[in-house]
């Protein structure tokens, strides 16, 4: 285990302190293998004690604000469930259109206002870098629930935790990732997270129009993780783990022949059966990227991954809001 790294360069170009010192989580770069292991231990304990009365006392009297300006099911509901399990109350606006951002209020003013009602804010916004701007303006701790196509640090922690539980290690892994490494914030954060561990290699599988940007590729390679890109779907099946995510249509300007690509870039039961893959995970929602017959196969880990979202987010809420108790 390495000691926590100070002030790592975050993906929005700013320097953010490590999670152990920060009052916010905007980038997975704030986490190192040491703090990740600590969060996983707490998450394990929360999983065991999820219904115990003492768990419900940990954030009793606290208020968690959920500010989601982009669609969400898993992230918003698992944070709500995590808050409820810890005894906190949740406040949120009904929909993005009903918040004052729709009237032109700045993100900074919004979080200043919401931070005067709540003890911690979880925010999702379409603008890359918005989470960092919000965290710096916020009077209370803030967690990034996804900032456009940039980062999704809490998802990366859920992904690492799932891999750790299923495979038993986070080093020396061969991971295939598809199918939109250009726009998938979950892929971006997981690649960064895997670079904290040793000897991991990532094979990105996608149509060429959706390949990861050269800048991010160079940054990842500079961190010592091997990253390759290919259009060849077979390469995904030649790994230990497949991490797949839908085409991020809301961020894709145009994709020619998209129906053919959807039909091609998917994990089918027949290909999985013949492969060496031990685990298939997906941040979900599943659209085209995994055939439903895969759900009952032993390698399918995506519904377990969803379940892991609650104890991980409990550990994060406790780490950031519990210290204010
Ligand atoms: C992901 C997201 O919002 O980036 N979903 C999630 O949070 N579980 C993946 C996606 O939308 O494809």
Short mmCIF file of C-alpha atoms and ligand atoms in Angstrom, two decimals:
data_model
loop_
_atom_site.label_atom_id
_atom_site.label_comp_id
_atom_site.label_asym_id
_atom_site.label_seq_id
_atom_site.Cartn_x
_atom_site.Cartn_y
_atom_site.Cartn_z
CA UNK A 1 0.00 0.00 0.00
CA UNK A 2 1.27 3.43 -0.85
CA UNK A 3 0.78 6.46 1.37
CA UNK A 4 -1.96 8.85 0.30
CA UNK A 5 -0.77 11.07 -2.54
CA UNK A 6 -1.09 14.79 -1.98
CA UNK A 7 -2.79 17.14 -4.40
CA UNK A 8 -2.93 14.94 -7.47
CA UNK A 9 -3.76 16.61 -10.74
CA UNK A 10 -7.50 16.09 -11.25
CA UNK A 11 -9.16 15.38 -14.58
CA UNK A 12 -10.63 18.89 -14.79
CA UNK A 13 -7.12 20.32 -14.77
CA UNK A 14 -7.40 21.53 -11.17
CA UNK A 15 -5.57 20.10 -8.20
CA UNK A 16 -7.80 18.48 -5.65
CA UNK A 17 -6.71 17.29 -2.23
CA UNK A 18 -6.90 13.58 -1.40
CA UNK A 19 -10.27 12.37 -0.10
CA UNK A 20 -8.87 11.96 3.42
CA UNK A 21 -8.26 15.72 3.56
CA UNK A 22 -10.93 17.09 1.22
CA UNK A 23 -14.49 18.05 2.02
CA UNK A 24 -15.54 16.84 -1.41
CA UNK A 25 -15.14 14.10 -4.00
CA UNK A 26 -15.09 15.35 -7.58
CA UNK A 27 -12.48 13.09 -9.17
CA UNK A 28 -11.38 9.52 -8.64
CA UNK A 29 -7.86 10.97 -8.58
CA UNK A 30 -8.56 12.02 -5.00
CA UNK A 31 -8.67 8.35 -4.03
CA UNK A 32 -5.59 6.15 -3.79
CA UNK A 33 -5.28 2.44 -3.15
CA UNK A 34 -4.96 3.12 0.55
CA UNK A 35 -8.17 5.18 0.88
CA UNK A 36 -10.01 2.83 -1.51
CA UNK A 37 -9.15 -0.12 0.75
CA UNK A 38 -10.43 1.87 3.76
CA UNK A 39 -13.73 2.66 2.01
CA UNK A 40 -14.16 -1.00 1.00
CA UNK A 41 -13.69 -2.11 4.62
CA UNK A 42 -16.33 0.35 5.79
CA UNK A 43 -18.63 -0.74 2.93
CA UNK A 44 -18.19 -4.39 4.01
CA UNK A 45 -19.20 -3.48 7.54
CA UNK A 46 -22.21 -1.49 6.32
CA UNK A 47 -23.31 -4.42 4.14
CA UNK A 48 -23.35 -6.68 7.20
CA UNK A 49 -25.05 -4.14 9.45
CA UNK A 50 -27.35 -2.51 6.91
CA UNK A 51 -30.51 -3.04 9.00
CA UNK A 52 -29.02 -2.66 12.46
CA UNK A 53 -30.43 0.17 14.58
CA UNK A 54 -26.93 1.56 15.29
CA UNK A 55 -26.35 2.03 11.54
CA UNK A 56 -29.41 4.26 11.40
CA UNK A 57 -27.98 6.49 14.08
CA UNK A 58 -24.80 7.37 12.22
CA UNK A 59 -26.21 10.27 10.22
CA UNK A 60 -29.41 10.82 12.20
CA UNK A 61 -30.39 14.48 12.03
CA UNK A 62 -28.34 15.08 8.86
CA UNK A 63 -29.77 16.25 5.55
CA UNK A 64 -28.45 15.00 2.20
CA UNK A 65 -29.36 17.15 -0.85
CA UNK A 66 -29.57 15.37 -4.19
CA UNK A 67 -29.12 17.85 -7.04
CA UNK A 68 -29.50 15.91 -10.27
CA UNK A 69 -29.67 18.03 -13.41
CA UNK A 70 -29.25 15.02 -15.73
CA UNK A 71 -31.29 11.79 -15.79
CA UNK A 72 -30.35 9.20 -13.16
CA UNK A 73 -31.83 6.06 -11.64
CA UNK A 74 -29.11 4.09 -9.90
CA UNK A 75 -26.94 6.92 -8.66
CA UNK A 76 -29.77 9.03 -7.25
CA UNK A 77 -31.68 6.11 -5.75
CA UNK A 78 -28.63 4.40 -4.26
CA UNK A 79 -27.58 7.69 -2.63
CA UNK A 80 -31.17 8.07 -1.31
CA UNK A 81 -31.11 4.52 0.00
CA UNK A 82 -27.64 5.02 1.50
CA UNK A 83 -28.80 8.19 3.26
CA UNK A 84 -31.93 6.43 4.58
CA UNK A 85 -29.90 3.47 5.86
CA UNK A 86 -27.70 5.91 7.79
CA UNK A 87 -30.72 7.72 9.24
CA UNK A 88 -30.30 10.95 7.21
CA UNK A 89 -33.12 12.78 5.47
CA UNK A 90 -33.00 13.54 1.77
CA UNK A 91 -34.07 16.73 0.00
CA UNK A 92 -34.14 17.30 -3.76
CA UNK A 93 -35.94 19.32 -6.38
CA UNK A 94 -38.54 17.41 -8.34
CA UNK A 95 -36.77 17.63 -11.72
CA UNK A 96 -33.98 19.64 -13.31
CA UNK A 97 -36.53 21.83 -15.09
CA UNK A 98 -38.08 22.81 -11.76
CA UNK A 99 -34.84 24.07 -10.21
CA UNK A 100 -33.66 27.67 -10.51
CA UNK A 101 -30.80 26.60 -12.81
CA UNK A 102 -33.55 26.57 -15.43
CA UNK A 103 -34.05 30.29 -14.69
CA UNK A 104 -30.36 30.96 -15.23
CA UNK A 105 -29.04 30.72 -11.66
CA UNK A 106 -25.33 29.82 -11.57
CA UNK A 107 -24.13 26.50 -10.17
CA UNK A 108 -22.13 28.40 -7.54
CA UNK A 109 -25.22 30.25 -6.27
CA UNK A 110 -27.29 27.06 -6.39
CA UNK A 111 -24.91 25.12 -4.15
CA UNK A 112 -24.51 28.08 -1.77
CA UNK A 113 -28.28 28.11 -1.34
CA UNK A 114 -28.67 24.33 -1.08
CA UNK A 115 -25.68 24.17 1.27
CA UNK A 116 -27.57 26.38 3.68
CA UNK A 117 -30.33 23.76 3.87
CA UNK A 118 -28.32 20.53 3.78
CA UNK A 119 -25.21 19.01 5.38
CA UNK A 120 -23.91 17.40 2.17
CA UNK A 121 -24.75 17.70 -1.54
CA UNK A 122 -24.59 15.06 -4.26
CA UNK A 123 -24.68 16.67 -7.70
CA UNK A 124 -24.95 15.48 -11.29
CA UNK A 125 -24.66 18.02 -14.09
CA UNK A 126 -24.06 17.81 -17.84
CA UNK A 127 -21.10 20.20 -17.86
CA UNK A 128 -17.63 18.61 -17.52
CA UNK A 129 -15.87 20.34 -14.61
CA UNK A 130 -19.15 21.50 -13.02
CA UNK A 131 -18.63 19.31 -9.97
CA UNK A 132 -15.28 20.91 -9.21
CA UNK A 133 -16.72 24.42 -9.59
CA UNK A 134 -19.63 23.48 -7.34
CA UNK A 135 -17.43 21.84 -4.71
CA UNK A 136 -15.26 24.94 -4.42
CA UNK A 137 -18.31 27.20 -4.00
CA UNK A 138 -20.21 24.89 -1.66
CA UNK A 139 -20.32 25.60 2.07
CA UNK A 140 -20.86 21.87 2.72
CA UNK A 141 -19.18 18.68 1.39
CA UNK A 142 -20.10 17.83 -2.20
CA UNK A 143 -19.94 14.55 -4.12
CA UNK A 144 -19.80 14.36 -7.90
CA UNK A 145 -22.57 12.07 -9.18
CA UNK A 146 -21.32 12.51 -12.77
CA UNK A 147 -20.19 15.70 -14.57
CA UNK A 148 -21.08 15.29 -18.24
CA UNK A 149 -18.68 13.07 -20.14
CA UNK A 150 -15.87 13.74 -17.68
CA UNK A 151 -15.93 11.67 -14.48
CA UNK A 152 -18.11 9.45 -12.32
CA UNK A 153 -15.94 8.76 -9.27
CA UNK A 154 -18.55 7.02 -7.10
CA UNK A 155 -19.32 4.62 -9.94
CA UNK A 156 -15.60 3.81 -10.25
CA UNK A 157 -15.52 2.94 -6.54
CA UNK A 158 -18.56 0.69 -6.96
CA UNK A 159 -16.85 -0.94 -9.96
CA UNK A 160 -13.56 -1.52 -8.12
CA UNK A 161 -15.40 -2.87 -5.09
CA UNK A 162 -17.34 -5.29 -7.29
CA UNK A 163 -14.17 -6.49 -9.03
CA UNK A 164 -12.42 -6.86 -5.69
CA UNK A 165 -15.28 -8.92 -4.26
CA UNK A 166 -15.66 -11.14 -7.31
CA UNK A 167 -12.07 -11.60 -8.49
CA UNK A 168 -10.26 -11.07 -5.18
CA UNK A 169 -7.65 -8.60 -6.43
CA UNK A 170 -7.24 -5.24 -8.12
CA UNK A 171 -3.73 -5.78 -9.51
CA UNK A 172 -2.63 -7.74 -12.57
CA UNK A 173 -6.01 -7.57 -14.29
CA UNK A 174 -6.76 -7.63 -18.00
CA UNK A 175 -9.90 -5.63 -18.56
CA UNK A 176 -11.78 -5.12 -21.80
CA UNK A 177 -13.92 -1.99 -21.91
CA UNK A 178 -16.55 -0.99 -24.43
CA UNK A 179 -18.33 0.48 -26.16
CA UNK A 180 -18.02 4.28 -25.98
CA UNK A 181 -14.69 5.20 -24.39
CA UNK A 182 -14.91 8.66 -25.91
CA UNK A 183 -17.96 9.73 -23.91
CA UNK A 184 -18.43 7.26 -21.06
CA UNK A 185 -17.53 8.98 -17.79
CA UNK A 186 -17.75 5.59 -16.09
CA UNK A 187 -15.00 4.25 -18.37
CA UNK A 188 -12.89 7.38 -17.82
CA UNK A 189 -13.07 7.14 -14.03
CA UNK A 190 -12.55 3.37 -13.95
CA UNK A 191 -9.43 3.62 -16.18
CA UNK A 192 -8.01 6.26 -13.84
CA UNK A 193 -8.92 4.14 -10.82
CA UNK A 194 -7.24 1.03 -12.25
CA UNK A 195 -4.04 3.00 -12.73
CA UNK A 196 -3.74 3.20 -8.93
CA UNK A 197 -3.03 -0.52 -8.85
CA UNK A 198 -0.23 -2.57 -10.37
CA UNK A 199 0.10 -4.26 -13.75
CA UNK A 200 -3.41 -3.64 -15.04
CA UNK A 201 -4.03 -3.49 -18.76
CA UNK A 202 -7.09 -2.10 -20.49
CA UNK A 203 -8.27 -2.97 -23.99
CA UNK A 204 -10.83 -0.48 -25.25
CA UNK A 205 -13.22 -1.98 -27.80
CA UNK A 206 -15.36 0.43 -29.80
CA UNK A 207 -16.16 1.73 -33.26
CA UNK A 208 -13.37 4.08 -34.26
CA UNK A 209 -15.63 7.15 -34.05
CA UNK A 210 -15.99 6.47 -30.31
CA UNK A 211 -12.36 5.83 -29.41
CA UNK A 212 -10.94 7.51 -26.33
CA UNK A 213 -9.36 10.93 -26.87
CA UNK A 214 -5.62 11.05 -27.47
CA UNK A 215 -5.24 13.37 -24.46
CA UNK A 216 -6.81 10.96 -22.00
CA UNK A 217 -4.96 8.02 -23.55
CA UNK A 218 -1.64 9.82 -23.13
CA UNK A 219 -2.50 10.75 -19.56
CA UNK A 220 -3.36 7.14 -18.67
CA UNK A 221 -0.25 5.75 -20.32
CA UNK A 222 1.78 8.30 -18.34
CA UNK A 223 0.42 6.71 -15.16
CA UNK A 224 1.79 3.33 -16.05
CA UNK A 225 -1.39 1.57 -17.14
CA UNK A 226 -1.35 -0.13 -20.54
CA UNK A 227 -4.26 0.99 -22.72
CA UNK A 228 -4.93 -0.26 -26.25
CA UNK A 229 -7.84 0.47 -28.57
CA UNK A 230 -9.40 -1.77 -31.18
CA UNK A 231 -12.56 -2.11 -33.24
CA UNK A 232 -12.35 -5.88 -32.92
CA UNK A 233 -15.09 -7.22 -30.63
CA UNK A 234 -13.24 -10.53 -30.16
CA UNK A 235 -10.59 -8.67 -28.14
CA UNK A 236 -13.19 -8.00 -25.42
CA UNK A 237 -13.66 -11.72 -24.88
CA UNK A 238 -9.97 -12.39 -24.53
CA UNK A 239 -9.70 -10.61 -21.13
CA UNK A 240 -10.38 -11.45 -17.46
CA UNK A 241 -13.16 -8.89 -17.12
CA UNK A 242 -15.48 -7.11 -19.55
CA UNK A 243 -16.72 -3.66 -18.50
CA UNK A 244 -19.35 -2.50 -20.93
CA UNK A 245 -21.44 0.63 -21.15
CA UNK A 246 -24.02 1.72 -23.75
CA UNK A 247 -23.30 4.22 -26.50
CA UNK A 248 -23.74 7.56 -24.73
CA UNK A 249 -26.24 8.84 -27.31
CA UNK A 250 -26.94 12.08 -25.44
CA UNK A 251 -23.30 13.07 -25.99
CA UNK A 252 -22.80 11.66 -29.50
CA UNK A 253 -23.23 14.20 -32.26
CA UNK A 254 -23.75 11.65 -34.99
CA UNK A 255 -23.00 7.98 -35.40
CA UNK A 256 -23.51 6.58 -38.86
CA UNK A 257 -25.03 3.14 -39.11
CA UNK A 258 -25.82 3.15 -35.42
CA UNK A 259 -28.30 0.24 -35.61
CA UNK A 260 -25.63 -2.04 -37.12
CA UNK A 261 -23.14 -0.91 -34.49
CA UNK A 262 -25.58 -1.58 -31.65
CA UNK A 263 -26.14 -5.08 -32.98
CA UNK A 264 -22.41 -5.67 -33.34
CA UNK A 265 -21.09 -4.20 -30.09
CA UNK A 266 -22.77 -6.39 -27.50
CA UNK A 267 -21.93 -9.24 -25.17
CA UNK A 268 -23.82 -12.28 -26.41
CA UNK A 269 -24.33 -15.46 -24.41
CA UNK A 270 -22.78 -17.56 -27.17
CA UNK A 271 -19.58 -15.51 -27.33
CA UNK A 272 -19.36 -15.33 -23.53
CA UNK A 273 -19.69 -19.10 -23.24
CA UNK A 274 -16.69 -19.64 -25.51
CA UNK A 275 -14.54 -16.95 -23.84
CA UNK A 276 -12.11 -16.80 -20.93
CA UNK A 277 -14.02 -13.90 -19.29
CA UNK A 278 -14.63 -14.35 -15.57
CA UNK A 279 -16.83 -11.33 -15.01
CA UNK A 280 -19.08 -9.01 -17.02
CA UNK A 281 -20.04 -5.71 -15.42
CA UNK A 282 -21.87 -2.59 -16.64
CA UNK A 283 -22.72 0.65 -14.79
CA UNK A 284 -26.17 0.34 -16.47
CA UNK A 285 -28.65 1.24 -17.89
CA UNK A 286 -28.33 -1.72 -20.27
CA UNK A 287 -29.52 -0.76 -23.74
CA UNK A 288 -27.84 -2.79 -26.48
CA UNK A 289 -24.58 -3.88 -24.92
CA UNK A 290 -25.52 -7.13 -23.13
CA UNK A 291 -27.90 -9.78 -24.39
CA UNK A 292 -30.53 -10.68 -21.78
CA UNK A 293 -29.58 -14.38 -21.88
CA UNK A 294 -26.29 -13.38 -20.23
CA UNK A 295 -28.13 -12.39 -17.01
CA UNK A 296 -28.35 -15.97 -15.79
CA UNK A 297 -24.74 -16.86 -16.62
CA UNK A 298 -22.19 -17.07 -13.76
CA UNK A 299 -20.04 -14.28 -15.22
CA UNK A 300 -22.88 -11.73 -15.03
CA UNK A 301 -22.04 -9.30 -12.23
CA UNK A 302 -24.02 -6.18 -13.11
CA UNK A 303 -26.95 -6.63 -10.74
CA UNK A 304 -24.60 -7.42 -7.88
CA UNK A 305 -22.67 -4.27 -8.90
CA UNK A 306 -25.89 -2.25 -8.54
CA UNK A 307 -26.38 -3.68 -5.05
CA UNK A 308 -22.83 -2.74 -4.09
CA UNK A 309 -23.73 0.89 -4.86
CA UNK A 310 -25.52 1.29 -1.54
CA UNK A 311 -22.77 0.30 0.96
CA UNK A 312 -20.13 2.19 -1.07
CA UNK A 313 -22.25 5.35 -1.08
CA UNK A 314 -22.98 4.86 2.63
CA UNK A 315 -19.22 4.75 3.22
CA UNK A 316 -18.76 7.96 1.20
CA UNK A 317 -21.59 9.84 2.92
CA UNK A 318 -20.26 8.73 6.28
CA UNK A 319 -16.69 9.73 5.37
CA UNK A 320 -17.68 13.20 4.20
CA UNK A 321 -20.73 14.11 6.30
CA UNK A 322 -20.05 11.94 9.35
CA UNK A 323 -16.99 13.97 10.24
CA UNK A 324 -19.23 17.04 10.68
CA UNK A 325 -21.44 15.18 13.19
C1 LIG B 1 -23.87 5.75 -15.92
C2 LIG B 1 -23.81 7.25 -16.03
O1 LIG B 1 -24.78 7.95 -15.69
O2 LIG B 1 -22.78 7.71 -16.46
N1 LIG B 1 -24.92 5.26 -15.15
C3 LIG B 1 -24.83 5.23 -13.79
O3 LIG B 1 -24.59 6.21 -13.13
N2 LIG B 1 -24.98 4.04 -13.20
C4 LIG B 1 -23.78 5.05 -17.23
C5 LIG B 1 -24.70 5.45 -18.34
O4 LIG B 1 -25.57 6.32 -18.22
O5 LIG B 1 -24.56 4.83 -19.39
#
